[in-house]
PDB file of C-alpha atoms in Angstrom:
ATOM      1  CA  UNK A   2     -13.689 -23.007  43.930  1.00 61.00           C
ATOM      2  CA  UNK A   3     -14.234 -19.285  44.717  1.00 74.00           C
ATOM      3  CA  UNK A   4     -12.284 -16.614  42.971  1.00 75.00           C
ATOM      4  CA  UNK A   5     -11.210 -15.282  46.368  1.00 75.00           C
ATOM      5  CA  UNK A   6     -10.171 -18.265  47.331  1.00 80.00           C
ATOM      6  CA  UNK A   7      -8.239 -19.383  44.137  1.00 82.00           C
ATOM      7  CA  UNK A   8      -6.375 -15.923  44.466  1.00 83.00           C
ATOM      8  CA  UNK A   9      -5.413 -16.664  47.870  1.00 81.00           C
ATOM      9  CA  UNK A  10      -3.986 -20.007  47.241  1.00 83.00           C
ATOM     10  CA  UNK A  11      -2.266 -18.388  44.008  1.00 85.00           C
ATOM     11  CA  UNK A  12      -0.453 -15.577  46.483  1.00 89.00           C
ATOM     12  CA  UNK A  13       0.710 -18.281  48.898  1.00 86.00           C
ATOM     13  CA  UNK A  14       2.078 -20.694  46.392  1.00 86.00           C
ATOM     14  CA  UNK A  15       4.184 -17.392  44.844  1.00 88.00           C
ATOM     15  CA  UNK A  16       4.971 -16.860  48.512  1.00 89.00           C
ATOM     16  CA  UNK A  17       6.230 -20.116  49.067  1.00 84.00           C
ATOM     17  CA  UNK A  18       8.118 -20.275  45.666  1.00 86.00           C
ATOM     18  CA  UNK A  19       9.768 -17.007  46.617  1.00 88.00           C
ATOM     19  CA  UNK A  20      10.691 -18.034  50.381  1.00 82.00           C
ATOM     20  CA  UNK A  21      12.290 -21.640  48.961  1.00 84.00           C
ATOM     21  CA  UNK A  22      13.650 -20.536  45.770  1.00 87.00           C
ATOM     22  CA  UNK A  23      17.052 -19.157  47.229  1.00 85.00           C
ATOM     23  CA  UNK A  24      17.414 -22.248  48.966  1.00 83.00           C
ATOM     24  CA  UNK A  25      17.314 -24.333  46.126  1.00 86.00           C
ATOM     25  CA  UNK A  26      19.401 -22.196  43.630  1.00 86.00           C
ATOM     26  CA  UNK A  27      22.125 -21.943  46.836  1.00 86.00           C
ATOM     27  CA  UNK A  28      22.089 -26.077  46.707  1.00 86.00           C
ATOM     28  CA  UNK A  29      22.756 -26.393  43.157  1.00 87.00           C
ATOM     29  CA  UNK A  30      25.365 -23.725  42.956  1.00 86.00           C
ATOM     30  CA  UNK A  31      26.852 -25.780  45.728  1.00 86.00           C
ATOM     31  CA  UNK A  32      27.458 -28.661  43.003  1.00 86.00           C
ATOM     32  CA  UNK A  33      28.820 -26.503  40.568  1.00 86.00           C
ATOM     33  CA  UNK A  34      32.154 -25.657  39.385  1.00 84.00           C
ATOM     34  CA  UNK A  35      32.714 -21.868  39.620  1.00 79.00           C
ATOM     35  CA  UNK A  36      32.713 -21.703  35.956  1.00 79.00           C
ATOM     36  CA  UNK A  37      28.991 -22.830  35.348  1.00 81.00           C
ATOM     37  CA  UNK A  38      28.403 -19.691  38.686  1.00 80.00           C
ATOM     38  CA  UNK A  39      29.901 -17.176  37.118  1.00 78.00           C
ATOM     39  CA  UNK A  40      28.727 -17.521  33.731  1.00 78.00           C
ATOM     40  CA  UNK A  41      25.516 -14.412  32.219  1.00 79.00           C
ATOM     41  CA  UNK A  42      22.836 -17.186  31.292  1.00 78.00           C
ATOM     42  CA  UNK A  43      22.475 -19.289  34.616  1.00 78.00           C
ATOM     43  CA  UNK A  44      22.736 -23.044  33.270  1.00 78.00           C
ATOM     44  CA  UNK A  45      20.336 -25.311  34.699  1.00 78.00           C
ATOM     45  CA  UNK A  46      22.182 -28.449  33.252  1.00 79.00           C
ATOM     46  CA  UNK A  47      25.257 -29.017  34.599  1.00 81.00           C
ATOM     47  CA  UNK A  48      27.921 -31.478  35.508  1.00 83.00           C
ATOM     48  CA  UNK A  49      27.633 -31.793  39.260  1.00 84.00           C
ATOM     49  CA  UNK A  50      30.690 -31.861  41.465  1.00 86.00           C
ATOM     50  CA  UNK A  51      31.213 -32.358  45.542  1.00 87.00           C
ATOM     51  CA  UNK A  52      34.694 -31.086  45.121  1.00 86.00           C
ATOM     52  CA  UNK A  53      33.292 -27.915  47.316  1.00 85.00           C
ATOM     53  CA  UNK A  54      31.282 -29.395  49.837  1.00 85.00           C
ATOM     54  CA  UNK A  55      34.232 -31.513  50.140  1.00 87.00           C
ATOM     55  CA  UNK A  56      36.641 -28.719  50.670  1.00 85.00           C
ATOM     56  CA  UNK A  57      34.289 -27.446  53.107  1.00 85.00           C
ATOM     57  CA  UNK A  58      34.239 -30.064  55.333  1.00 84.00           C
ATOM     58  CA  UNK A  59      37.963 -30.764  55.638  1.00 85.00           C
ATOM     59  CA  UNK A  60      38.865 -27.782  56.762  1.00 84.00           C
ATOM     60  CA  UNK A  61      39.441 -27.855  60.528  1.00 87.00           C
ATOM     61  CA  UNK A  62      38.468 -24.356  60.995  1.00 85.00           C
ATOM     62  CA  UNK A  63      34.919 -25.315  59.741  1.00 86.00           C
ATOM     63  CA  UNK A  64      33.983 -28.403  61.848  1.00 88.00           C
ATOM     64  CA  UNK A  65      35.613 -26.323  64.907  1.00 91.00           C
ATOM     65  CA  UNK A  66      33.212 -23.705  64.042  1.00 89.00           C
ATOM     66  CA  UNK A  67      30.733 -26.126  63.697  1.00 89.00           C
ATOM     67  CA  UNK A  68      31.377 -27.357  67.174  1.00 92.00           C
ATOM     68  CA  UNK A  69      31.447 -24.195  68.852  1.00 93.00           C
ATOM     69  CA  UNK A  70      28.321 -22.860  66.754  1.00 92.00           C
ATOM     70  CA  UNK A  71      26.242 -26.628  68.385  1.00 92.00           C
ATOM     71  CA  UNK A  72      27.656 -25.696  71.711  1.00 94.00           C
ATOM     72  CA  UNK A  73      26.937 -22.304  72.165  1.00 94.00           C
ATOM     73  CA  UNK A  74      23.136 -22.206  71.033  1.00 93.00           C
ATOM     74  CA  UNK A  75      22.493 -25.457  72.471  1.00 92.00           C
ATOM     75  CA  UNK A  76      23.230 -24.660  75.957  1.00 95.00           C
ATOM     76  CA  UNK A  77      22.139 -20.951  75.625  1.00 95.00           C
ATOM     77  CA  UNK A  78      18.848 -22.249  73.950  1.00 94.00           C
ATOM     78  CA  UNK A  79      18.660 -24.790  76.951  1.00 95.00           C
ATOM     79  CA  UNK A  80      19.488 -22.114  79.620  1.00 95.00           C
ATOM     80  CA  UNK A  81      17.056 -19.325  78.159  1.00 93.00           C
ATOM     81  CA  UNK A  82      13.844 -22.765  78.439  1.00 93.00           C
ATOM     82  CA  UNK A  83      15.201 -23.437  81.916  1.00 93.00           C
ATOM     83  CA  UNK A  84      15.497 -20.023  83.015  1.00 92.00           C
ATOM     84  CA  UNK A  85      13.355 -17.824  80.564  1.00 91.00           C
ATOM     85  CA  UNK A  86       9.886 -20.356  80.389  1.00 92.00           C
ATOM     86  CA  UNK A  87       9.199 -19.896  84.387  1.00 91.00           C
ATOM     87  CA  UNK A  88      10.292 -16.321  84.227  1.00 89.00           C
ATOM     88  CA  UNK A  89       7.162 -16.016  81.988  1.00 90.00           C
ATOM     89  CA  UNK A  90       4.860 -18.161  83.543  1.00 90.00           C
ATOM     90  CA  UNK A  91       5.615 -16.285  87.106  1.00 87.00           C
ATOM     91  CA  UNK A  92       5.050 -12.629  84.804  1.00 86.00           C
ATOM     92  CA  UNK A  93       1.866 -13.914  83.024  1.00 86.00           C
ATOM     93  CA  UNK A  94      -0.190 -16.111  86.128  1.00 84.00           C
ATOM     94  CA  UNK A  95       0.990 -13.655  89.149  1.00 82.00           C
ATOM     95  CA  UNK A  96       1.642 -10.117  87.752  1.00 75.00           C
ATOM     96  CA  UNK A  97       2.353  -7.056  90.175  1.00 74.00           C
ATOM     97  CA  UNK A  98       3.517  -3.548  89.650  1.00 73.00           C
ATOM     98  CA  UNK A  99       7.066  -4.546  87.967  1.00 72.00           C
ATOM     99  CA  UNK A 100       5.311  -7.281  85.868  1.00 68.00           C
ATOM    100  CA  UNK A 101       4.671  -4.127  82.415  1.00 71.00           C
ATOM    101  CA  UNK A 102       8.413  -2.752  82.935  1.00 73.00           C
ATOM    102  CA  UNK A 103       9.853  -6.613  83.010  1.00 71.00           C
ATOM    103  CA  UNK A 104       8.439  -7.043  80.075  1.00 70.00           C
ATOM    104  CA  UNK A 105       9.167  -3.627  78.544  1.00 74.00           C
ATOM    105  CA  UNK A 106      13.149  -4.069  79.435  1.00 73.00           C
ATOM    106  CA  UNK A 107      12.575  -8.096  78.282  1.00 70.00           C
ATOM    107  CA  UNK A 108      12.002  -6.466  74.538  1.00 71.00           C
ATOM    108  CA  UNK A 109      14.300  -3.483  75.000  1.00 73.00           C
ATOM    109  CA  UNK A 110      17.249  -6.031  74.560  1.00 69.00           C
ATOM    110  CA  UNK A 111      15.790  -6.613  70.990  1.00 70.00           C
ATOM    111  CA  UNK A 112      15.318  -3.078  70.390  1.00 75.00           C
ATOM    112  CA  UNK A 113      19.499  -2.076  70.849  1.00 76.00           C
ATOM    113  CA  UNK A 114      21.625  -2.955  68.150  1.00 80.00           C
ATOM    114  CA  UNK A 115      24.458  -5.852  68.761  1.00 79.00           C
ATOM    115  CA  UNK A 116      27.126  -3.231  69.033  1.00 81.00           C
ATOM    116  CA  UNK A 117      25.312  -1.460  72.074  1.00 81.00           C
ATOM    117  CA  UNK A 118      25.402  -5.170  73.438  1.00 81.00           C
ATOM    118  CA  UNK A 119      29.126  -6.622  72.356  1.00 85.00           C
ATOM    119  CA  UNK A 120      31.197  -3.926  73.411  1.00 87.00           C
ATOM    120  CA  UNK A 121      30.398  -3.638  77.154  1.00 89.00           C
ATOM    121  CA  UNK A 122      30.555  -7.767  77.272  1.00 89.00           C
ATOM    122  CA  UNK A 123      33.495  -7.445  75.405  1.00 90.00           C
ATOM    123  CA  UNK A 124      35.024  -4.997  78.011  1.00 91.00           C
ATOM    124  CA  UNK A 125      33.714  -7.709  80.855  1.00 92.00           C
ATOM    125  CA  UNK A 126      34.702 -10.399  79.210  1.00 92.00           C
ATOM    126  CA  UNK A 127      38.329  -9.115  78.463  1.00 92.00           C
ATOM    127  CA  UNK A 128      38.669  -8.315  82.280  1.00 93.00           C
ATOM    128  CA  UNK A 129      37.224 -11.488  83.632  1.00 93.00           C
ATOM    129  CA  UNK A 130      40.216 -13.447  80.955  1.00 91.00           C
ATOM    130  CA  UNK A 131      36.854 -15.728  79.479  1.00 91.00           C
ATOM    131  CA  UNK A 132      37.275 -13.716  76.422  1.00 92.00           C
ATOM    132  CA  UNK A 133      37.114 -15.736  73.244  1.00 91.00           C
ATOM    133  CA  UNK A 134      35.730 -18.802  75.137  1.00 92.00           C
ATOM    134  CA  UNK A 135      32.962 -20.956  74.612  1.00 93.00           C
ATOM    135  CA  UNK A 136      31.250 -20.082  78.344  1.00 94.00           C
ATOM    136  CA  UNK A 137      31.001 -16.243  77.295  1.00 93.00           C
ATOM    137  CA  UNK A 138      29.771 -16.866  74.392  1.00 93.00           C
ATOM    138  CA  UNK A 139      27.097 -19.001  75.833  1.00 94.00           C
ATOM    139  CA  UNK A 140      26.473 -16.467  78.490  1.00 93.00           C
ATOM    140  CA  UNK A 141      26.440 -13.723  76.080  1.00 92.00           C
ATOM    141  CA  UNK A 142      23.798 -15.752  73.984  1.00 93.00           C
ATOM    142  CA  UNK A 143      22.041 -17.020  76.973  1.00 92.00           C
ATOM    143  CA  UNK A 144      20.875 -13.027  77.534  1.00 87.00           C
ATOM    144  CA  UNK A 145      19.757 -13.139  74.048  1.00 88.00           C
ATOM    145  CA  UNK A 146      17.798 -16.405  74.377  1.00 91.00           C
ATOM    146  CA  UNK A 147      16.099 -16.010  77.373  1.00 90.00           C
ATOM    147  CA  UNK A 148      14.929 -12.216  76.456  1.00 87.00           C
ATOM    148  CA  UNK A 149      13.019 -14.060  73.154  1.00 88.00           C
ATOM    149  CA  UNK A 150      11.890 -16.893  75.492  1.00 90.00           C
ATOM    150  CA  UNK A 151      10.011 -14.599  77.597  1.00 88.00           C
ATOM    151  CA  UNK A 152       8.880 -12.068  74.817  1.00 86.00           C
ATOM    152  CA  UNK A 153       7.228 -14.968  73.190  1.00 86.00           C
ATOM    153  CA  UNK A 154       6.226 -17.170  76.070  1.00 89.00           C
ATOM    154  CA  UNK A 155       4.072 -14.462  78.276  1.00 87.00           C
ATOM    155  CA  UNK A 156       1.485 -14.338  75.593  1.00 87.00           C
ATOM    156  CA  UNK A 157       1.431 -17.717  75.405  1.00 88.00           C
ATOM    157  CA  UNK A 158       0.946 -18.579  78.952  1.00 89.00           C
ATOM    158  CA  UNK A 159      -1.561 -15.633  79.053  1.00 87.00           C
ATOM    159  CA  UNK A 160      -3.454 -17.779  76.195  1.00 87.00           C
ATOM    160  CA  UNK A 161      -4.026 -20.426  78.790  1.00 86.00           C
ATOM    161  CA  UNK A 162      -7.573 -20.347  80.268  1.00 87.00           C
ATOM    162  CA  UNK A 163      -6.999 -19.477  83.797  1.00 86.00           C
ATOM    163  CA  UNK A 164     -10.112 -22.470  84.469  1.00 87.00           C
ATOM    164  CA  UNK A 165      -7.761 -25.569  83.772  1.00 87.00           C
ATOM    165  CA  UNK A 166      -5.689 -24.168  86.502  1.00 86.00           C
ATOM    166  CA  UNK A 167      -7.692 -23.377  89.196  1.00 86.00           C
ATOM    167  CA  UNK A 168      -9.368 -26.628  88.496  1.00 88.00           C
ATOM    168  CA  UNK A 169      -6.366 -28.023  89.073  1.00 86.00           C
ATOM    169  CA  UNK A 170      -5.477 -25.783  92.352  1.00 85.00           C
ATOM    170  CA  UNK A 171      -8.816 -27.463  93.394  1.00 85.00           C
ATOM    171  CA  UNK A 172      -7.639 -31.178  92.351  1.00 83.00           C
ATOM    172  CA  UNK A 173      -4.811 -30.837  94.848  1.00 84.00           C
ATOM    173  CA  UNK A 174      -2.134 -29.653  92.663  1.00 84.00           C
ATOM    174  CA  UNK A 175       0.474 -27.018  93.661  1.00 84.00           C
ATOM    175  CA  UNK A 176       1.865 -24.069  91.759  1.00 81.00           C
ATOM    176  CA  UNK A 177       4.862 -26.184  89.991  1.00 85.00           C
ATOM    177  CA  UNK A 178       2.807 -28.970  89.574  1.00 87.00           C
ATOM    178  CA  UNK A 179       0.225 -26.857  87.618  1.00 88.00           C
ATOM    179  CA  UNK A 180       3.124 -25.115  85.704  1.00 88.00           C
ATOM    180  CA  UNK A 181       4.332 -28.337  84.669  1.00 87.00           C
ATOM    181  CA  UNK A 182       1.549 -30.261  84.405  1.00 86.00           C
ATOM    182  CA  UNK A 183      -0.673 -28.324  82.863  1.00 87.00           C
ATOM    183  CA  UNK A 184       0.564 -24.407  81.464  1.00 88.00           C
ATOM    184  CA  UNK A 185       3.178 -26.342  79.760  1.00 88.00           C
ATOM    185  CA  UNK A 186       1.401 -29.055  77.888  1.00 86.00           C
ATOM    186  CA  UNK A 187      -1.402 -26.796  76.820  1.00 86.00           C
ATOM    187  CA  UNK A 188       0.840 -23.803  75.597  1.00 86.00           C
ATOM    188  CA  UNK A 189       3.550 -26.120  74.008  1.00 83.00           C
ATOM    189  CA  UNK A 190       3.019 -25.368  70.339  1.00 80.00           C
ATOM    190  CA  UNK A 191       3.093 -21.759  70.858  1.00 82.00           C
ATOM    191  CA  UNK A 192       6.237 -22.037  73.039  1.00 86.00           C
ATOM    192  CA  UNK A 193       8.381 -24.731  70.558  1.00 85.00           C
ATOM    193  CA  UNK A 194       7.226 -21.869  68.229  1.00 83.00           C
ATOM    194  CA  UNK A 195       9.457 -19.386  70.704  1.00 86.00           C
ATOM    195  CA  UNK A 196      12.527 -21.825  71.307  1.00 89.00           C
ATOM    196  CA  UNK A 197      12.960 -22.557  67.712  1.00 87.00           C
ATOM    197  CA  UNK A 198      12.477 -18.399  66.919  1.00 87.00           C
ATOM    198  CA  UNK A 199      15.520 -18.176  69.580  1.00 90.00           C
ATOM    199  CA  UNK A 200      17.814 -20.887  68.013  1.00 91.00           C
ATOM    200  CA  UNK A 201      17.618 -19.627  64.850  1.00 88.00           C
ATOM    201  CA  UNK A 202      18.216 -16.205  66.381  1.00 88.00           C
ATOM    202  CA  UNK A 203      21.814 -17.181  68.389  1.00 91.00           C
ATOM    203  CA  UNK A 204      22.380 -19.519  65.575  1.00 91.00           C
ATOM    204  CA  UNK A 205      22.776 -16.871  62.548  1.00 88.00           C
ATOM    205  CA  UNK A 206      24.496 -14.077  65.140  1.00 89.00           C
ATOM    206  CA  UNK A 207      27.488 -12.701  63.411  1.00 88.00           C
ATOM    207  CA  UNK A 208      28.786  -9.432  64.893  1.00 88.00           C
ATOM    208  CA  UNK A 209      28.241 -10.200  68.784  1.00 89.00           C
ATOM    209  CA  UNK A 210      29.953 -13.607  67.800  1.00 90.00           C
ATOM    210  CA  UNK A 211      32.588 -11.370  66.005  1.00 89.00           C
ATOM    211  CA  UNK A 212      33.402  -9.369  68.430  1.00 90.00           C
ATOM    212  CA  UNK A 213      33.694 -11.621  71.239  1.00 90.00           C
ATOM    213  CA  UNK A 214      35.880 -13.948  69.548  1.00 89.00           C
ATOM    214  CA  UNK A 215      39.587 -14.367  67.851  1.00 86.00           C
ATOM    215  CA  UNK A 216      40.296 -17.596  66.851  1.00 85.00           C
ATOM    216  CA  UNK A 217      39.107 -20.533  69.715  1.00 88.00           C
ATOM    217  CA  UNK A 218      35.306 -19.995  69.744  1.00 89.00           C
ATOM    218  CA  UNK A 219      34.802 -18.569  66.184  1.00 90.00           C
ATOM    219  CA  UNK A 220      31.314 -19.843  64.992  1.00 91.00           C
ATOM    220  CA  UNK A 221      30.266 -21.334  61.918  1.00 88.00           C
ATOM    221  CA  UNK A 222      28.744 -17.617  60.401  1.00 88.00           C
ATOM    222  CA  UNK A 223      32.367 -16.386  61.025  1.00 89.00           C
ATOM    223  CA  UNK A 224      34.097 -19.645  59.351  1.00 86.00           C
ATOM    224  CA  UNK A 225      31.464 -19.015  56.470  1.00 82.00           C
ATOM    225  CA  UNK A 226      32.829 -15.421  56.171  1.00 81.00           C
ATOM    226  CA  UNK A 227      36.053 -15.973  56.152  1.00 80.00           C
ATOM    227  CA  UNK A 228      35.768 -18.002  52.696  1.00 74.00           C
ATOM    228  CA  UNK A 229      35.194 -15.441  50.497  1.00 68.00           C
ATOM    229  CA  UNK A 230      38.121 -13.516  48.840  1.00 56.00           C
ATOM    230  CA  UNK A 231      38.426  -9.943  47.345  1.00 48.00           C
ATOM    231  CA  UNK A 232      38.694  -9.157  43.607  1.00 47.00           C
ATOM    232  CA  UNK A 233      37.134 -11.349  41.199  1.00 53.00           C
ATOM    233  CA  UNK A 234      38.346 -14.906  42.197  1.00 67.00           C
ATOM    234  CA  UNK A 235      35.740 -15.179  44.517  1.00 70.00           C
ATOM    235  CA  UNK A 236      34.476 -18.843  45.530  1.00 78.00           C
ATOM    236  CA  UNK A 237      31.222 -18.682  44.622  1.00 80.00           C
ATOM    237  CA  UNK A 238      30.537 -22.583  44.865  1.00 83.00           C
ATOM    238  CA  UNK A 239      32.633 -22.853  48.198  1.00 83.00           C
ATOM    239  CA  UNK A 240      30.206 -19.985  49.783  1.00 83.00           C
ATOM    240  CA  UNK A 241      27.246 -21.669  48.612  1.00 84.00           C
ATOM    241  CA  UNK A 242      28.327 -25.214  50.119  1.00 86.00           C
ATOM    242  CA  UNK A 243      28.923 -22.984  53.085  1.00 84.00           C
ATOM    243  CA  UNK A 244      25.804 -21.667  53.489  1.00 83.00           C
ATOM    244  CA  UNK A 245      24.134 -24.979  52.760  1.00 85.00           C
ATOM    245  CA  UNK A 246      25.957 -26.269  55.406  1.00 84.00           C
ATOM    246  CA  UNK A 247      25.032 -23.133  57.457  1.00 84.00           C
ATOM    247  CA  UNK A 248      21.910 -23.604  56.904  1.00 83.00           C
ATOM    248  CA  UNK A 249      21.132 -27.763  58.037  1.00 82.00           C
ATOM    249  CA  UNK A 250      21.269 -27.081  61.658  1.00 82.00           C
ATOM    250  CA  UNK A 251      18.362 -25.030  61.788  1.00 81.00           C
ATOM    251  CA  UNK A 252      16.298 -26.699  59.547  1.00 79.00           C
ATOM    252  CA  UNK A 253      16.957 -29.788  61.438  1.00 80.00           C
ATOM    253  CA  UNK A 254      16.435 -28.875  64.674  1.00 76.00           C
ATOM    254  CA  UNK A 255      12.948 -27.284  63.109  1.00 74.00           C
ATOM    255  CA  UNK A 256      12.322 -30.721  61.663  1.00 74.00           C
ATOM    256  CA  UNK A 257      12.955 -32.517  64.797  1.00 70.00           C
ATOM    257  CA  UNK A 258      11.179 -29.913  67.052  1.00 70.00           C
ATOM    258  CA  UNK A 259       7.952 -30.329  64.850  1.00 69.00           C
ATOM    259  CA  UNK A 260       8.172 -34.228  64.688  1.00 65.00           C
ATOM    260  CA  UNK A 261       8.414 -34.325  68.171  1.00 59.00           C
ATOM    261  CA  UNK A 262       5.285 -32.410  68.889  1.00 60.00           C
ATOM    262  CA  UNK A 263       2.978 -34.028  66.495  1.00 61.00           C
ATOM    263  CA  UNK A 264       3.684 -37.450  68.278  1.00 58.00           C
ATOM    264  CA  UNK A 265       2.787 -35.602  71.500  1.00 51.00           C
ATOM    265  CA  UNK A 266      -0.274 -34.573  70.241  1.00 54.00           C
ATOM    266  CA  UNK A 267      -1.065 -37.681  68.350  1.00 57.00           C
ATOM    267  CA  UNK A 268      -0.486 -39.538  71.472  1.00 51.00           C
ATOM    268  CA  UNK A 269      -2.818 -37.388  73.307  1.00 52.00           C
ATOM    269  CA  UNK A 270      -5.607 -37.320  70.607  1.00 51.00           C
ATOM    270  CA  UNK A 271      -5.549 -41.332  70.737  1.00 52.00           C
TER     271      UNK A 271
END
């Protein structure tokens, strides 16, 4: 094996240590009692307990957070693909003089900070009486889903050799039909790659969720938040199980997501 190589292979196994790491050390401090957390020589061996992930979920305020958390990214995750995935097909395949400041106000929603964003839909949202409500939250998060849709899906579709589709055009098929038909298969990877960037996105939002929220459509980030205690009696094991329960959604929509596209492909390569 070359040196270069070997050295490259070294850097991304550190990497990957480095990136999964946390994860693991959050799990086992999860199944610890907060003695063996808090004590100055980390102890590897250890008397494992569910006591906290068992406190975690029986509290009500956790599996309603839980509920509102699946809720509100689902559907804004499912409105941003209905809405955001044509948006960018119509920007990349049939651009005009509005198609580079689209784009450029698509990613300025990225570039303002969450405050800049809350308070004004807080002020709307307050007037309207859908404050602290599941549907403005998922309206809020829909803006936020469909602006990273977009972002991520008009490179995509411009990835897609423009020959397919006018082959197509000449087949017989019309615009949707060649959208559906064909843009979408062949720039799928690249677009689950934009959905699942937006899910986790809406998924781990904590001050827009904050701030539009009091007590009925609190999200799981909030719940996890709310845990923790001042001075030194702090939870540690409860915040871990928190977090490793904050965490599962994501990683299992990712594992789903991925599944589901290598029996696409599979089926297409047979």
């Amino acid at each position: 094996m070359r040196p270069g190589r070997l050295i490259g292979k070294a850097i991304l196994a550190v990497a990957g240590f480095l990136a999964v790491f946390p994860l693991l050390w959050t799990a086992l401090n999860a199944l610890k009692n907060n003695v063996d957390i808090i004590t100055r020589v980390p102890r590897l061996v250890f008397t494992p307990t569910w006591a906290n992930i068992i406190y975690i979920l029986g509290r009500d305020s956790v599996l309603t957070g839980l509920y509102n958390s699946v809720v509100a990214c689902g559907s804004a995750v499912l409105i941003g693909v209905v809405l955001g995935l044509p948006a960018a097909y119509a920007v990349a395949r049939y651009p005009n003089r509005w198609a580079g400041d689209i784009q450029f106000f698509v990613l300025s929603l990225r570039f303002l900070p969450p405050v800049a964003v809350a308070i004004p839909l807080m002020v709307i949202w307050l007037q309207v009486g859908l404050y602290d409500t599941l549907p403005a939250l998922i309206i809020t998060y829909s803006l936020l889903t469909i602006s990273v849709i977009m972002w991520l899906a008009i490179p995509a579709f411009q990835s897609v050799p423009k020959e397919i589709e006018e082959a197509a055009f000449v087949d017989g098929y019309g615009a949707y039909s060649v959208f559906w038909r064909i843009a979408l298969p062949v720039a799928a990877r690249s677009l689950a790659g934009a959905v699942a960037f937006s899910f986790v996105l809406v998924w781990n939002e904590f001050l827009i969720a904050l701030m539009l929220s009091s007590s009925n459509a609190k999200t799981l980030p909030i719940v996890a938040s709310e845990l923790s205690q001042q001075g030194m009696n702090v939870p540690w094991g409860i915040l871990n199980a928190s977090v490793v329960l904050l965490s599962l959604p994501p990683l299992l929509f990712l594992g789903v997501l991925s599944g589901f596209l290598n029996s696409v492909f599979r089926q297409k390569k047979t």
